[in-house]
Coordinates of N, CA and C in Angstrom, one line a residue:
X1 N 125.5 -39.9 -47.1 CA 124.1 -40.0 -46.7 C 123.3 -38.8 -47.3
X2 N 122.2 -39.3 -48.1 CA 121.4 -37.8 -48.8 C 120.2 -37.1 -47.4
X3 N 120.4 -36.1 -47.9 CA 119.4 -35.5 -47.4 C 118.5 -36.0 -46.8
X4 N 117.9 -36.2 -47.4 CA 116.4 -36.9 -47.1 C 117.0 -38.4 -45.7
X5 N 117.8 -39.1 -45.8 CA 118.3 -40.3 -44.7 C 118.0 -39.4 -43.9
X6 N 119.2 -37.9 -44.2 CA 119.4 -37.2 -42.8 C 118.2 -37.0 -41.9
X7 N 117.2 -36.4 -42.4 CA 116.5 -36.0 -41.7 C 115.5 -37.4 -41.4
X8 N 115.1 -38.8 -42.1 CA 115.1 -39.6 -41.3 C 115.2 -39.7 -40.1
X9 N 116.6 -40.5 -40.5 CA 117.2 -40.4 -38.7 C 116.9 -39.5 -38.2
X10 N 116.8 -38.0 -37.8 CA 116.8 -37.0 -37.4 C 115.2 -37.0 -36.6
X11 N 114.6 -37.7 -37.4 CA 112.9 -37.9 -36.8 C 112.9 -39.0 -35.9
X12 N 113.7 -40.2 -36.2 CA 113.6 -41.4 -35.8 C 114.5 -41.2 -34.6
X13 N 115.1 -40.2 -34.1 CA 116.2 -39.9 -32.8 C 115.5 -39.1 -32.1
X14 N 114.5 -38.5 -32.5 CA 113.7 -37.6 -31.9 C 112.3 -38.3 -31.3
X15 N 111.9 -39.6 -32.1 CA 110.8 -40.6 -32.0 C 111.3 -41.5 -30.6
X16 N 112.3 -41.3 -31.0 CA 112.8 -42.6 -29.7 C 113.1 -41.8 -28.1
X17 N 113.1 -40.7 -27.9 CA 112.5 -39.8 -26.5 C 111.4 -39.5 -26.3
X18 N 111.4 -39.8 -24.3 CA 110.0 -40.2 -24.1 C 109.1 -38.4 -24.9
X19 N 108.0 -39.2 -25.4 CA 106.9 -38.3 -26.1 C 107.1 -38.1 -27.4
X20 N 108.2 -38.1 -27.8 CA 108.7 -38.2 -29.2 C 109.1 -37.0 -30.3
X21 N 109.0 -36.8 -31.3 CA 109.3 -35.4 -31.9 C 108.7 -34.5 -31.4
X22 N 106.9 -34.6 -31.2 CA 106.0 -33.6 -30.6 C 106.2 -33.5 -29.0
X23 N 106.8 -34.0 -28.3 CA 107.2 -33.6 -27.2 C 108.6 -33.0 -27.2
X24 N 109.8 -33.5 -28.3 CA 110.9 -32.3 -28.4 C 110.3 -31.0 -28.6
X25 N 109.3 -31.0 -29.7 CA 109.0 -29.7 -29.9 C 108.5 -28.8 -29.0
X26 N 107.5 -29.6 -28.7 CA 107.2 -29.0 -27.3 C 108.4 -28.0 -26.5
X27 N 109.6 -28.9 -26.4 CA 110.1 -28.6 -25.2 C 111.0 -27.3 -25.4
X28 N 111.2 -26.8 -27.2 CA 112.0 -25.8 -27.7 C 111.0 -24.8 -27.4
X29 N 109.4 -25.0 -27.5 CA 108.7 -23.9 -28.0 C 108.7 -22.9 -26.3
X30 N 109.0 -24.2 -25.1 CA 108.6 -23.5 -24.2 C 110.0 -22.4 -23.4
X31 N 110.9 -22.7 -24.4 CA 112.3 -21.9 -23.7 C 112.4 -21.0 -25.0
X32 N 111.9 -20.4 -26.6 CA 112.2 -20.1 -27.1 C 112.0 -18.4 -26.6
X33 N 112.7 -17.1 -26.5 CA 112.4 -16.0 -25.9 C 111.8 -15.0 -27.1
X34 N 111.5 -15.4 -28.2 CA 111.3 -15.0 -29.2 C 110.6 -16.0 -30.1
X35 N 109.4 -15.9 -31.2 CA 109.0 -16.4 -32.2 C 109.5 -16.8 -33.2
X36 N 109.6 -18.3 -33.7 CA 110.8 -19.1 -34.3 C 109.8 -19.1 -35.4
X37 N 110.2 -19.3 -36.8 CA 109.4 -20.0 -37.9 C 109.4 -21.8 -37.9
X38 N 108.9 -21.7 -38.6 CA 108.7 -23.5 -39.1 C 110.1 -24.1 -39.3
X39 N 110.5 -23.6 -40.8 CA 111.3 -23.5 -40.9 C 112.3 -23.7 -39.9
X40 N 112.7 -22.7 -39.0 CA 114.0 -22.8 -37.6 C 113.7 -23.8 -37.3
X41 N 112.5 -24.1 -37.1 CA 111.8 -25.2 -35.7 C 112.6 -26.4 -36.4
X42 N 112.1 -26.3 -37.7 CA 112.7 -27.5 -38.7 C 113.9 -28.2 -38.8
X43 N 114.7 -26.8 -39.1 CA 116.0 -27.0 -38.8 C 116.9 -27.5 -37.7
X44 N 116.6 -26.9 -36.6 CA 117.0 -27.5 -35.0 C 116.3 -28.8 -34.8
X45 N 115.2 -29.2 -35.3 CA 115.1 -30.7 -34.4 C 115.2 -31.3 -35.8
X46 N 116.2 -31.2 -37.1 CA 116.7 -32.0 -38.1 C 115.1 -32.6 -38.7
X47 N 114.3 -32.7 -38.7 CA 112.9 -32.6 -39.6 C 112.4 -31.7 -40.4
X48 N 111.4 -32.3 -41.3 CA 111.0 -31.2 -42.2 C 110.2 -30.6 -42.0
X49 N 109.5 -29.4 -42.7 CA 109.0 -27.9 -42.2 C 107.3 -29.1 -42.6
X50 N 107.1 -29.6 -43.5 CA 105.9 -30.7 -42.8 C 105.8 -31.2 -41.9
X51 N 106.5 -32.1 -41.4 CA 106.8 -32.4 -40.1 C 106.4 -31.9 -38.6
X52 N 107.4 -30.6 -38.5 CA 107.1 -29.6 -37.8 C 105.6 -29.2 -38.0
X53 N 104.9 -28.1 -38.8 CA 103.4 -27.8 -39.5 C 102.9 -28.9 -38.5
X54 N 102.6 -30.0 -39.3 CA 101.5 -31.2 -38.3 C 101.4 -31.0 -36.8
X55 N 103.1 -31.1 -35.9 CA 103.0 -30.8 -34.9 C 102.9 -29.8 -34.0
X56 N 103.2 -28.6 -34.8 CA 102.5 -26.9 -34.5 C 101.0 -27.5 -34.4
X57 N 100.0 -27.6 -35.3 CA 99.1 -27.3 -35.4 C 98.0 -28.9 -34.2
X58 N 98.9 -29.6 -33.9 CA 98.4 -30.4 -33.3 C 98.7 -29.7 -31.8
X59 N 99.6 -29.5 -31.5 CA 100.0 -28.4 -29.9 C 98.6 -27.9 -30.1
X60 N 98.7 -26.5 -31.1 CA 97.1 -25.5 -30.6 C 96.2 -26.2 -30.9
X61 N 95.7 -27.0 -31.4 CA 94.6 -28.0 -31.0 C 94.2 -28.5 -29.4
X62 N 95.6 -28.7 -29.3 CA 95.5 -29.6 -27.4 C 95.2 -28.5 -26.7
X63 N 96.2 -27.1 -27.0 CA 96.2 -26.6 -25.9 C 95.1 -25.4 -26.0
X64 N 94.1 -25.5 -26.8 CA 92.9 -24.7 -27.2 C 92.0 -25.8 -26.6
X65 N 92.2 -26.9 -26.1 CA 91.1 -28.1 -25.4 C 90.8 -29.2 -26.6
X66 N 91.3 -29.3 -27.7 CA 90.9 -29.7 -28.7 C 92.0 -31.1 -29.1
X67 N 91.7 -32.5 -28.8 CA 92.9 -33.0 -29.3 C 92.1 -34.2 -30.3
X68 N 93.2 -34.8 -30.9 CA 92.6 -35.6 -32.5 C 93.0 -37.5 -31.9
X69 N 92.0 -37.9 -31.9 CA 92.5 -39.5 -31.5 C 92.7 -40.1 -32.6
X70 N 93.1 -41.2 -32.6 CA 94.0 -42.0 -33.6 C 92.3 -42.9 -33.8
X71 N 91.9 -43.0 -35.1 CA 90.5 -44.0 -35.4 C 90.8 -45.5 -34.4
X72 N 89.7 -46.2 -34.4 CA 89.9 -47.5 -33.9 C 89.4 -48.4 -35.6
X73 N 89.5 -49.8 -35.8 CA 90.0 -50.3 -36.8 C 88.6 -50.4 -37.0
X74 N 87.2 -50.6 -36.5 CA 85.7 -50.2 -36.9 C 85.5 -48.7 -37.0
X75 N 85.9 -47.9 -36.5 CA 85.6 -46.0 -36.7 C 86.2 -46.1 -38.1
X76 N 84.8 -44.8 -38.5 CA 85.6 -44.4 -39.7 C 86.0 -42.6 -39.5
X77 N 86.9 -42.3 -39.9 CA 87.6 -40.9 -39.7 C 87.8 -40.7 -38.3
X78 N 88.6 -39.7 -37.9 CA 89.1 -39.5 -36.6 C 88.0 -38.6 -35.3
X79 N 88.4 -39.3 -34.0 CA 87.2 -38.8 -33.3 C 88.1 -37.5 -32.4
X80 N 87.0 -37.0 -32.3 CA 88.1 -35.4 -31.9 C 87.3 -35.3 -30.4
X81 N 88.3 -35.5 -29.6 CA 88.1 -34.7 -28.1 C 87.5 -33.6 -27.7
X82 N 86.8 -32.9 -26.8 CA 87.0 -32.2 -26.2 C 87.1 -31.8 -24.8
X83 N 89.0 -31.3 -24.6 CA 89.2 -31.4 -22.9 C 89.2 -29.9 -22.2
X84 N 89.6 -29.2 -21.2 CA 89.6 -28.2 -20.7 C 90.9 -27.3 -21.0
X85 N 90.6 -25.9 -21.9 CA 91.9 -25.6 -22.5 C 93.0 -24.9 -21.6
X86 N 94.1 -25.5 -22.0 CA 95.1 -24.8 -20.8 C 95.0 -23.2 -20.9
X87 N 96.2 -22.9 -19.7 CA 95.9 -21.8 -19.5 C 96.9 -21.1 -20.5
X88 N 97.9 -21.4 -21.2 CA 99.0 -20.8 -22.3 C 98.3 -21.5 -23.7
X89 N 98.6 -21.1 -24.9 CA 98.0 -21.1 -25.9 C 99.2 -21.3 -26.9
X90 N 99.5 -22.2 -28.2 CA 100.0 -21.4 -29.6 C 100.2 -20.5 -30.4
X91 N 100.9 -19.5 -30.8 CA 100.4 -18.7 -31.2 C 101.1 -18.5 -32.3
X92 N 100.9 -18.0 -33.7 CA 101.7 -17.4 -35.0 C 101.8 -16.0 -35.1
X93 N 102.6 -15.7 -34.4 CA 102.6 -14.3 -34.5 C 103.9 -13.4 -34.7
X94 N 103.9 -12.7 -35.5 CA 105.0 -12.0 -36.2 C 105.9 -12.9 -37.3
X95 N 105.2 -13.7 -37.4 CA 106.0 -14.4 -38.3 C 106.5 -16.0 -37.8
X96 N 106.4 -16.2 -36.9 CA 106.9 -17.3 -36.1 C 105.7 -17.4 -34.8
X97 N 106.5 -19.0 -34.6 CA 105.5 -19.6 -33.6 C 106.1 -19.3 -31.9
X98 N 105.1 -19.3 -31.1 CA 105.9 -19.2 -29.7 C 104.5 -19.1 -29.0
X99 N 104.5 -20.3 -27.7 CA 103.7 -20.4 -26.5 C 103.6 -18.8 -25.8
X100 N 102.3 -18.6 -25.3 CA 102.3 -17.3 -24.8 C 100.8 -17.8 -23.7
X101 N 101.0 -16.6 -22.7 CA 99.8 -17.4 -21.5 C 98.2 -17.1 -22.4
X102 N 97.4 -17.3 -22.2 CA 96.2 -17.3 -22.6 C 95.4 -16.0 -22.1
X103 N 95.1 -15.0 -23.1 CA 94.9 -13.9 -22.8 C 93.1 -13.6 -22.1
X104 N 92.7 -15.0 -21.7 CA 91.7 -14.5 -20.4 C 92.1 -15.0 -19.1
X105 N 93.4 -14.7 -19.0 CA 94.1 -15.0 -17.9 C 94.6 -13.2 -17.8
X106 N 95.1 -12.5 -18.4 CA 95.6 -11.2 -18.5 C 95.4 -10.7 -17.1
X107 N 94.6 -10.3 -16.9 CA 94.4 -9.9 -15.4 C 94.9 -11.2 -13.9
X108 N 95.2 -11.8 -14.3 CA 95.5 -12.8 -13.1 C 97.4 -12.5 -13.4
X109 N 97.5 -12.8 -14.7 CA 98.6 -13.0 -15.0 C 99.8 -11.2 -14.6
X110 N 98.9 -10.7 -14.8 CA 99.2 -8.7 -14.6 C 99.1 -8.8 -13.0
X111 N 98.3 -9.1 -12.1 CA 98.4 -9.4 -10.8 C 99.6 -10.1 -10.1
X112 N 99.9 -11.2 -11.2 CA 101.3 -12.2 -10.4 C 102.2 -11.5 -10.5
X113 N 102.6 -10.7 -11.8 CA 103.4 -9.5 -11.6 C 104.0 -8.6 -10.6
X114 N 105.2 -9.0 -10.0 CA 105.4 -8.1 -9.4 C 105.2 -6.2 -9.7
X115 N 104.9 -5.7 -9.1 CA 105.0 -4.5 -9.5 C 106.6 -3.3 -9.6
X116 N 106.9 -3.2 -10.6 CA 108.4 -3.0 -10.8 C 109.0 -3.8 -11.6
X117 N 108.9 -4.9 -11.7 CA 109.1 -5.5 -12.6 C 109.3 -5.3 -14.0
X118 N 108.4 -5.0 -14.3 CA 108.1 -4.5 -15.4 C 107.7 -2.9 -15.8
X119 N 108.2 -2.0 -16.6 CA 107.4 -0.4 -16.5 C 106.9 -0.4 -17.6
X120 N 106.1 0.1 -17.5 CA 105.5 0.5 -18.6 C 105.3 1.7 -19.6
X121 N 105.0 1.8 -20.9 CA 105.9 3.3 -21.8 C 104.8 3.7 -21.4
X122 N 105.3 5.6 -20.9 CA 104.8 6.3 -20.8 C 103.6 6.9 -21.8
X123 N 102.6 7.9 -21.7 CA 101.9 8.1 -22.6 C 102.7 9.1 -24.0
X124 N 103.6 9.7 -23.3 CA 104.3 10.0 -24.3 C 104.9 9.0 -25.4
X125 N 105.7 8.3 -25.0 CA 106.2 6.6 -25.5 C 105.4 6.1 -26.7
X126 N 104.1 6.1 -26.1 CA 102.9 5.4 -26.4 C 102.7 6.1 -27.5
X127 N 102.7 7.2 -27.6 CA 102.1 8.4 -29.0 C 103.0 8.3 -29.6
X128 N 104.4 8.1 -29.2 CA 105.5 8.7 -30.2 C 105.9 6.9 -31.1
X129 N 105.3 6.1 -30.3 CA 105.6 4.7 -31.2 C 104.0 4.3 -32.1
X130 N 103.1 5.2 -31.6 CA 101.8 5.0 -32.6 C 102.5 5.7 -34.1
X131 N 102.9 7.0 -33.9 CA 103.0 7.8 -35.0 C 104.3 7.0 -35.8
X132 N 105.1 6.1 -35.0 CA 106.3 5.7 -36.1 C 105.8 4.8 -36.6
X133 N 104.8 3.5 -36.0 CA 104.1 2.6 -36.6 C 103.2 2.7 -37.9
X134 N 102.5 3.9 -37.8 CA 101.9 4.5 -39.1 C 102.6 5.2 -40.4
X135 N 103.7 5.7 -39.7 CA 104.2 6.5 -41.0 C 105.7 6.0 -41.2
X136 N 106.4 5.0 -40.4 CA 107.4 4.3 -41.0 C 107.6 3.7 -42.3
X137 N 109.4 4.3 -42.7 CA 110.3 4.8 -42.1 C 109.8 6.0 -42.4
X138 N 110.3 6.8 -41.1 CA 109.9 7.7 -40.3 C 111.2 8.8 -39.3
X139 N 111.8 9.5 -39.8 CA 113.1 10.2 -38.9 C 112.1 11.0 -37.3
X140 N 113.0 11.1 -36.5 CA 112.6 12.1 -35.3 C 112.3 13.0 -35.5
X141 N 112.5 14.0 -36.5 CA 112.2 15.4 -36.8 C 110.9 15.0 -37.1
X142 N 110.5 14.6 -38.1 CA 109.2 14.3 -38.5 C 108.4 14.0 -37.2
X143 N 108.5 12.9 -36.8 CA 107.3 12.5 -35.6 C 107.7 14.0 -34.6
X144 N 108.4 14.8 -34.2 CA 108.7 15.7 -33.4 C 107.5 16.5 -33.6
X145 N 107.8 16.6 -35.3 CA 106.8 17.5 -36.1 C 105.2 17.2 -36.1
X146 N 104.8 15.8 -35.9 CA 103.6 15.8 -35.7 C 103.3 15.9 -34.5
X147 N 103.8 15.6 -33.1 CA 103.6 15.4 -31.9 C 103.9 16.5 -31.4
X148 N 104.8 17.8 -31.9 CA 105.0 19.2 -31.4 C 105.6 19.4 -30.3
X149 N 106.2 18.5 -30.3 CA 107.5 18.0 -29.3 C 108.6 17.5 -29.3
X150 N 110.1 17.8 -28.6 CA 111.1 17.3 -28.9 C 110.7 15.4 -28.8
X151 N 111.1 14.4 -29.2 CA 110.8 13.3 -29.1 C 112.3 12.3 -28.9
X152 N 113.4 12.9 -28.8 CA 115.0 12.2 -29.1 C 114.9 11.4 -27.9
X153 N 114.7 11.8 -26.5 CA 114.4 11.1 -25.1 C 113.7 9.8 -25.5
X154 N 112.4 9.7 -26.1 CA 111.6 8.9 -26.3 C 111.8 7.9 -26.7
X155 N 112.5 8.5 -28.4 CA 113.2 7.6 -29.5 C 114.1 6.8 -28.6
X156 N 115.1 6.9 -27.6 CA 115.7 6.5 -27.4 C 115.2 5.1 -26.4
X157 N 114.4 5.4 -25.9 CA 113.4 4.6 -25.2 C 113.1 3.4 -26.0
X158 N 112.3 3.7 -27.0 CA 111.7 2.8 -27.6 C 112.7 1.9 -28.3
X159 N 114.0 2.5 -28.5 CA 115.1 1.4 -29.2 C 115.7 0.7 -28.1
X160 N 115.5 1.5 -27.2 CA 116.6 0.4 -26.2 C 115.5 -0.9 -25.8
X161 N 113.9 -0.1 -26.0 CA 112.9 -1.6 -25.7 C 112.7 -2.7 -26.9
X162 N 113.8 -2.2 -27.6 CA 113.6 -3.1 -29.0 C 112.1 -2.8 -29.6
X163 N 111.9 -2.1 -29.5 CA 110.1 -1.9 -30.5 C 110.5 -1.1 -31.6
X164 N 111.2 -0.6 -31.5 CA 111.8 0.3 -32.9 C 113.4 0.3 -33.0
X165 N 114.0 0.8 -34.3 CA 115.0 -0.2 -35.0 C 115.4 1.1 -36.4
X166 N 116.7 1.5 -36.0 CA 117.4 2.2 -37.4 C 117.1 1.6 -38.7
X167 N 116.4 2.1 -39.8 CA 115.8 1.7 -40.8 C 116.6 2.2 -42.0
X168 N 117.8 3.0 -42.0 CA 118.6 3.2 -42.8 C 118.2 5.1 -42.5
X169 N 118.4 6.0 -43.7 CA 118.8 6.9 -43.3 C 117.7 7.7 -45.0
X170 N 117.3 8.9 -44.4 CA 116.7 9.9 -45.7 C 117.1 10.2 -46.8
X171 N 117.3 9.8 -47.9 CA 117.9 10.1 -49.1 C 118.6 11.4 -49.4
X172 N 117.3 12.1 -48.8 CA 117.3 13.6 -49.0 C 118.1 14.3 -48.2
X173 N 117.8 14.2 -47.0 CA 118.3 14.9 -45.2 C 119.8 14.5 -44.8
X174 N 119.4 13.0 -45.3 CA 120.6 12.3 -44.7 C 120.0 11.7 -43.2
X175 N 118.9 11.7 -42.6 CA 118.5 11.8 -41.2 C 118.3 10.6 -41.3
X176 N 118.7 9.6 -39.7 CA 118.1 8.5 -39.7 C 116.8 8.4 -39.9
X177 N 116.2 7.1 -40.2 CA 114.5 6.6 -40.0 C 114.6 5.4 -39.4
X178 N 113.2 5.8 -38.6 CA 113.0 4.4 -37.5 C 111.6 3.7 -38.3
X179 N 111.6 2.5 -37.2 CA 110.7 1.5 -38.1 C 110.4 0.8 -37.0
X180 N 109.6 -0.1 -36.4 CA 108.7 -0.9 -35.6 C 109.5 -2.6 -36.1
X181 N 109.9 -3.1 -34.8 CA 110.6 -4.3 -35.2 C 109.9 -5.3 -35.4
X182 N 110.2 -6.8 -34.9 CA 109.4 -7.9 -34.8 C 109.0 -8.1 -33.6
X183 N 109.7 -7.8 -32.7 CA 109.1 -8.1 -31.1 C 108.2 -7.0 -31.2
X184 N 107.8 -5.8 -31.8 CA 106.6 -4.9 -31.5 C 105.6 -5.7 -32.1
X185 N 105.5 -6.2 -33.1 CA 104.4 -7.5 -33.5 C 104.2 -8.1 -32.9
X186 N 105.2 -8.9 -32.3 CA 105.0 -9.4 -30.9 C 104.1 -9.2 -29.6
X187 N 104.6 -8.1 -29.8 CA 103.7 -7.4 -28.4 C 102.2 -7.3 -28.7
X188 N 102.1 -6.9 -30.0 CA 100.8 -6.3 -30.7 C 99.9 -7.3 -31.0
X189 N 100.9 -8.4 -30.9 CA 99.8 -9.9 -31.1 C 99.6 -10.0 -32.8
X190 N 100.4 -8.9 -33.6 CA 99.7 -9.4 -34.5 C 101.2 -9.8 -35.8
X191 N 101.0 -10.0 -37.1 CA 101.9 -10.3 -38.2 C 102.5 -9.3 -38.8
X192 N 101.9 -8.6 -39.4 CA 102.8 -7.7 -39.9 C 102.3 -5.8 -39.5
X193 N 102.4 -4.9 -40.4 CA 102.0 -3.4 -39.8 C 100.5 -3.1 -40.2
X194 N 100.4 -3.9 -41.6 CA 99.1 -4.5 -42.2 C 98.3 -4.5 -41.7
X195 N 98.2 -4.7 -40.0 CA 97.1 -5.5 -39.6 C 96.9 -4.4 -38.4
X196 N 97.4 -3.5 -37.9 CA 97.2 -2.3 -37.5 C 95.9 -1.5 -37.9
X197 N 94.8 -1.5 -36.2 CA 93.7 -1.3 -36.5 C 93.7 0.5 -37.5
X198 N 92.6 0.6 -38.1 CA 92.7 1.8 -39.4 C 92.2 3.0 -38.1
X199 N 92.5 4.2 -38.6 CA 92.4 5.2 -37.7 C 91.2 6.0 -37.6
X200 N 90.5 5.9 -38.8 CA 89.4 6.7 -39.2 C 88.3 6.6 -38.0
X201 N 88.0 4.9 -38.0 CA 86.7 4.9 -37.0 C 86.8 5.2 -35.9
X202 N 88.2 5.9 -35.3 CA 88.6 6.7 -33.5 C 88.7 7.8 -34.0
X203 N 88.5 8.4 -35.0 CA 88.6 9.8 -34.7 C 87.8 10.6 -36.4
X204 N 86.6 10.7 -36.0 CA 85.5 11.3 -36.7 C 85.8 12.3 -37.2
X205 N 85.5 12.7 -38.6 CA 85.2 13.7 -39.7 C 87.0 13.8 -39.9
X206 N 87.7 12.6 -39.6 CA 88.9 12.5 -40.5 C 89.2 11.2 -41.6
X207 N 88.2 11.2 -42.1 CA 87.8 9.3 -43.1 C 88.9 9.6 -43.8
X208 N 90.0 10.4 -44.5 CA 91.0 9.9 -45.0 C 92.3 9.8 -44.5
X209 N 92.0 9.9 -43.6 CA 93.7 9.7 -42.8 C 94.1 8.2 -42.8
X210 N 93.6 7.5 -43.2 CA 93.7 5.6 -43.7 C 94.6 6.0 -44.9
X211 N 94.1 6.6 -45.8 CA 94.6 6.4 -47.0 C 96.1 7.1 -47.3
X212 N 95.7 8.7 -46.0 CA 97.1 9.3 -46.3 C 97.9 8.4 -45.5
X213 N 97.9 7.9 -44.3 CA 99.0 7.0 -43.8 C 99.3 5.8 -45.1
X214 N 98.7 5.2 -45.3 CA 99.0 4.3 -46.3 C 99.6 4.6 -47.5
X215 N 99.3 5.9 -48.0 CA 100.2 6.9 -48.7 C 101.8 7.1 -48.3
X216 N 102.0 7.3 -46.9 CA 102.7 7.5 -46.7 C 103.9 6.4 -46.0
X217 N 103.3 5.4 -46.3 CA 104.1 3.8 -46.3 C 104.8 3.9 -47.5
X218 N 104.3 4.2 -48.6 CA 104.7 3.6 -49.9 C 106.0 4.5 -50.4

């Protein structure tokens, strides 16, 4: 059987459950604990990364209030809904796709929270994973060196929360360097380090510290 049968059938077994391929999909996006590509998505429910695409992008249509009806045989082109958007959203972020609650819920959703639950990085944390974000790869001595503080406690923090990640080691020193994972994208809401707001416009009469961090990427 070529390829292409395969993933036939593979659509046509997924067509035949109630809701059909876009309801399997559905049903991976809502248990996945992590951001899957197209691609993955493709692979696990045996369809193609077209396939999948149409029905990614049909989800955040619906679940932004927006859904596409099928023409009637007098309409011409398709008539587009508009219903009340749920309260979780689609999202492409870090590289892959994954349901997440709808961030004008944030405060309702921060309330259902139990308290404990969850902790939150300290403001130390908070400085010592800004400065790796910017100047990754990045060893502890270094960020120590700009924050004028031992930081090993921290570092260690931030790897066990998975936001940062051994990035191999100094040419020179021999010192490890750390680096900002995928789930800190995650968190960040955004795709790559790229997209990390620039520094200059928080902190006045320093306009090139954009360029030396960016310098200091390369």
């Amino acid at each position: 059987m070529s390829e292409q049968e395969t993933v036939q059938d593979g659509l046509a077994e997924l067509e035949a459950l109630p809701g059909g391929a876009r309801a399997a999909l559905e049903a991976v996006l809502m248990v996945i604990d992590e951001p899957a590509t197209s691609e993955e998505l493709a692979a696990g429910l045996n369809v193609t990364v077209a396939v999948v695409e149409d029905l990614l992008q049909d989800l955040q249509r619906e679940y932004s209030g927006y859904t596409v009806k099928a023409p009637d045989v007098d309409a011409v082109g398709f008539a587009v809904a508009s219903t009340a958007p749920r309260g979780f959203e689609l999202r492409n972020v870090a590289g892959g796709w994954r349901i997440y609650s709808r961030s004008d819920f944030a405060d309702i959703v921060g309330r259902f929270v139990l308290e404990g639950q969850t902790t939150r990085l300290t403001q130390a944390a908070l400085e010592t994973l800004a400065v790796i974000a910017y100047r990754q790869p990045v060893s502890r001595a270094r960020v120590s060196a700009i924050r004028g503080v031992n930081v090993d406690s921290v570092v260690r923090t931030l790897t066990q929360r998975g936001l940062i990640e051994d990035s191999g080691n100094d040419p020179e020193s021999g010192a490890v360097l750390y680096r900002t994972t995928s789930y800190f994208l995650e968190r960040m809401g955004i795709g790559s380090v790229a997209e990390l707001p620039q520094l200059s416009p928080h902190l006045p009469g320093l306009e090139g510290i954009d360029e030396y961090y960016d310098a200091s990427r390369m």
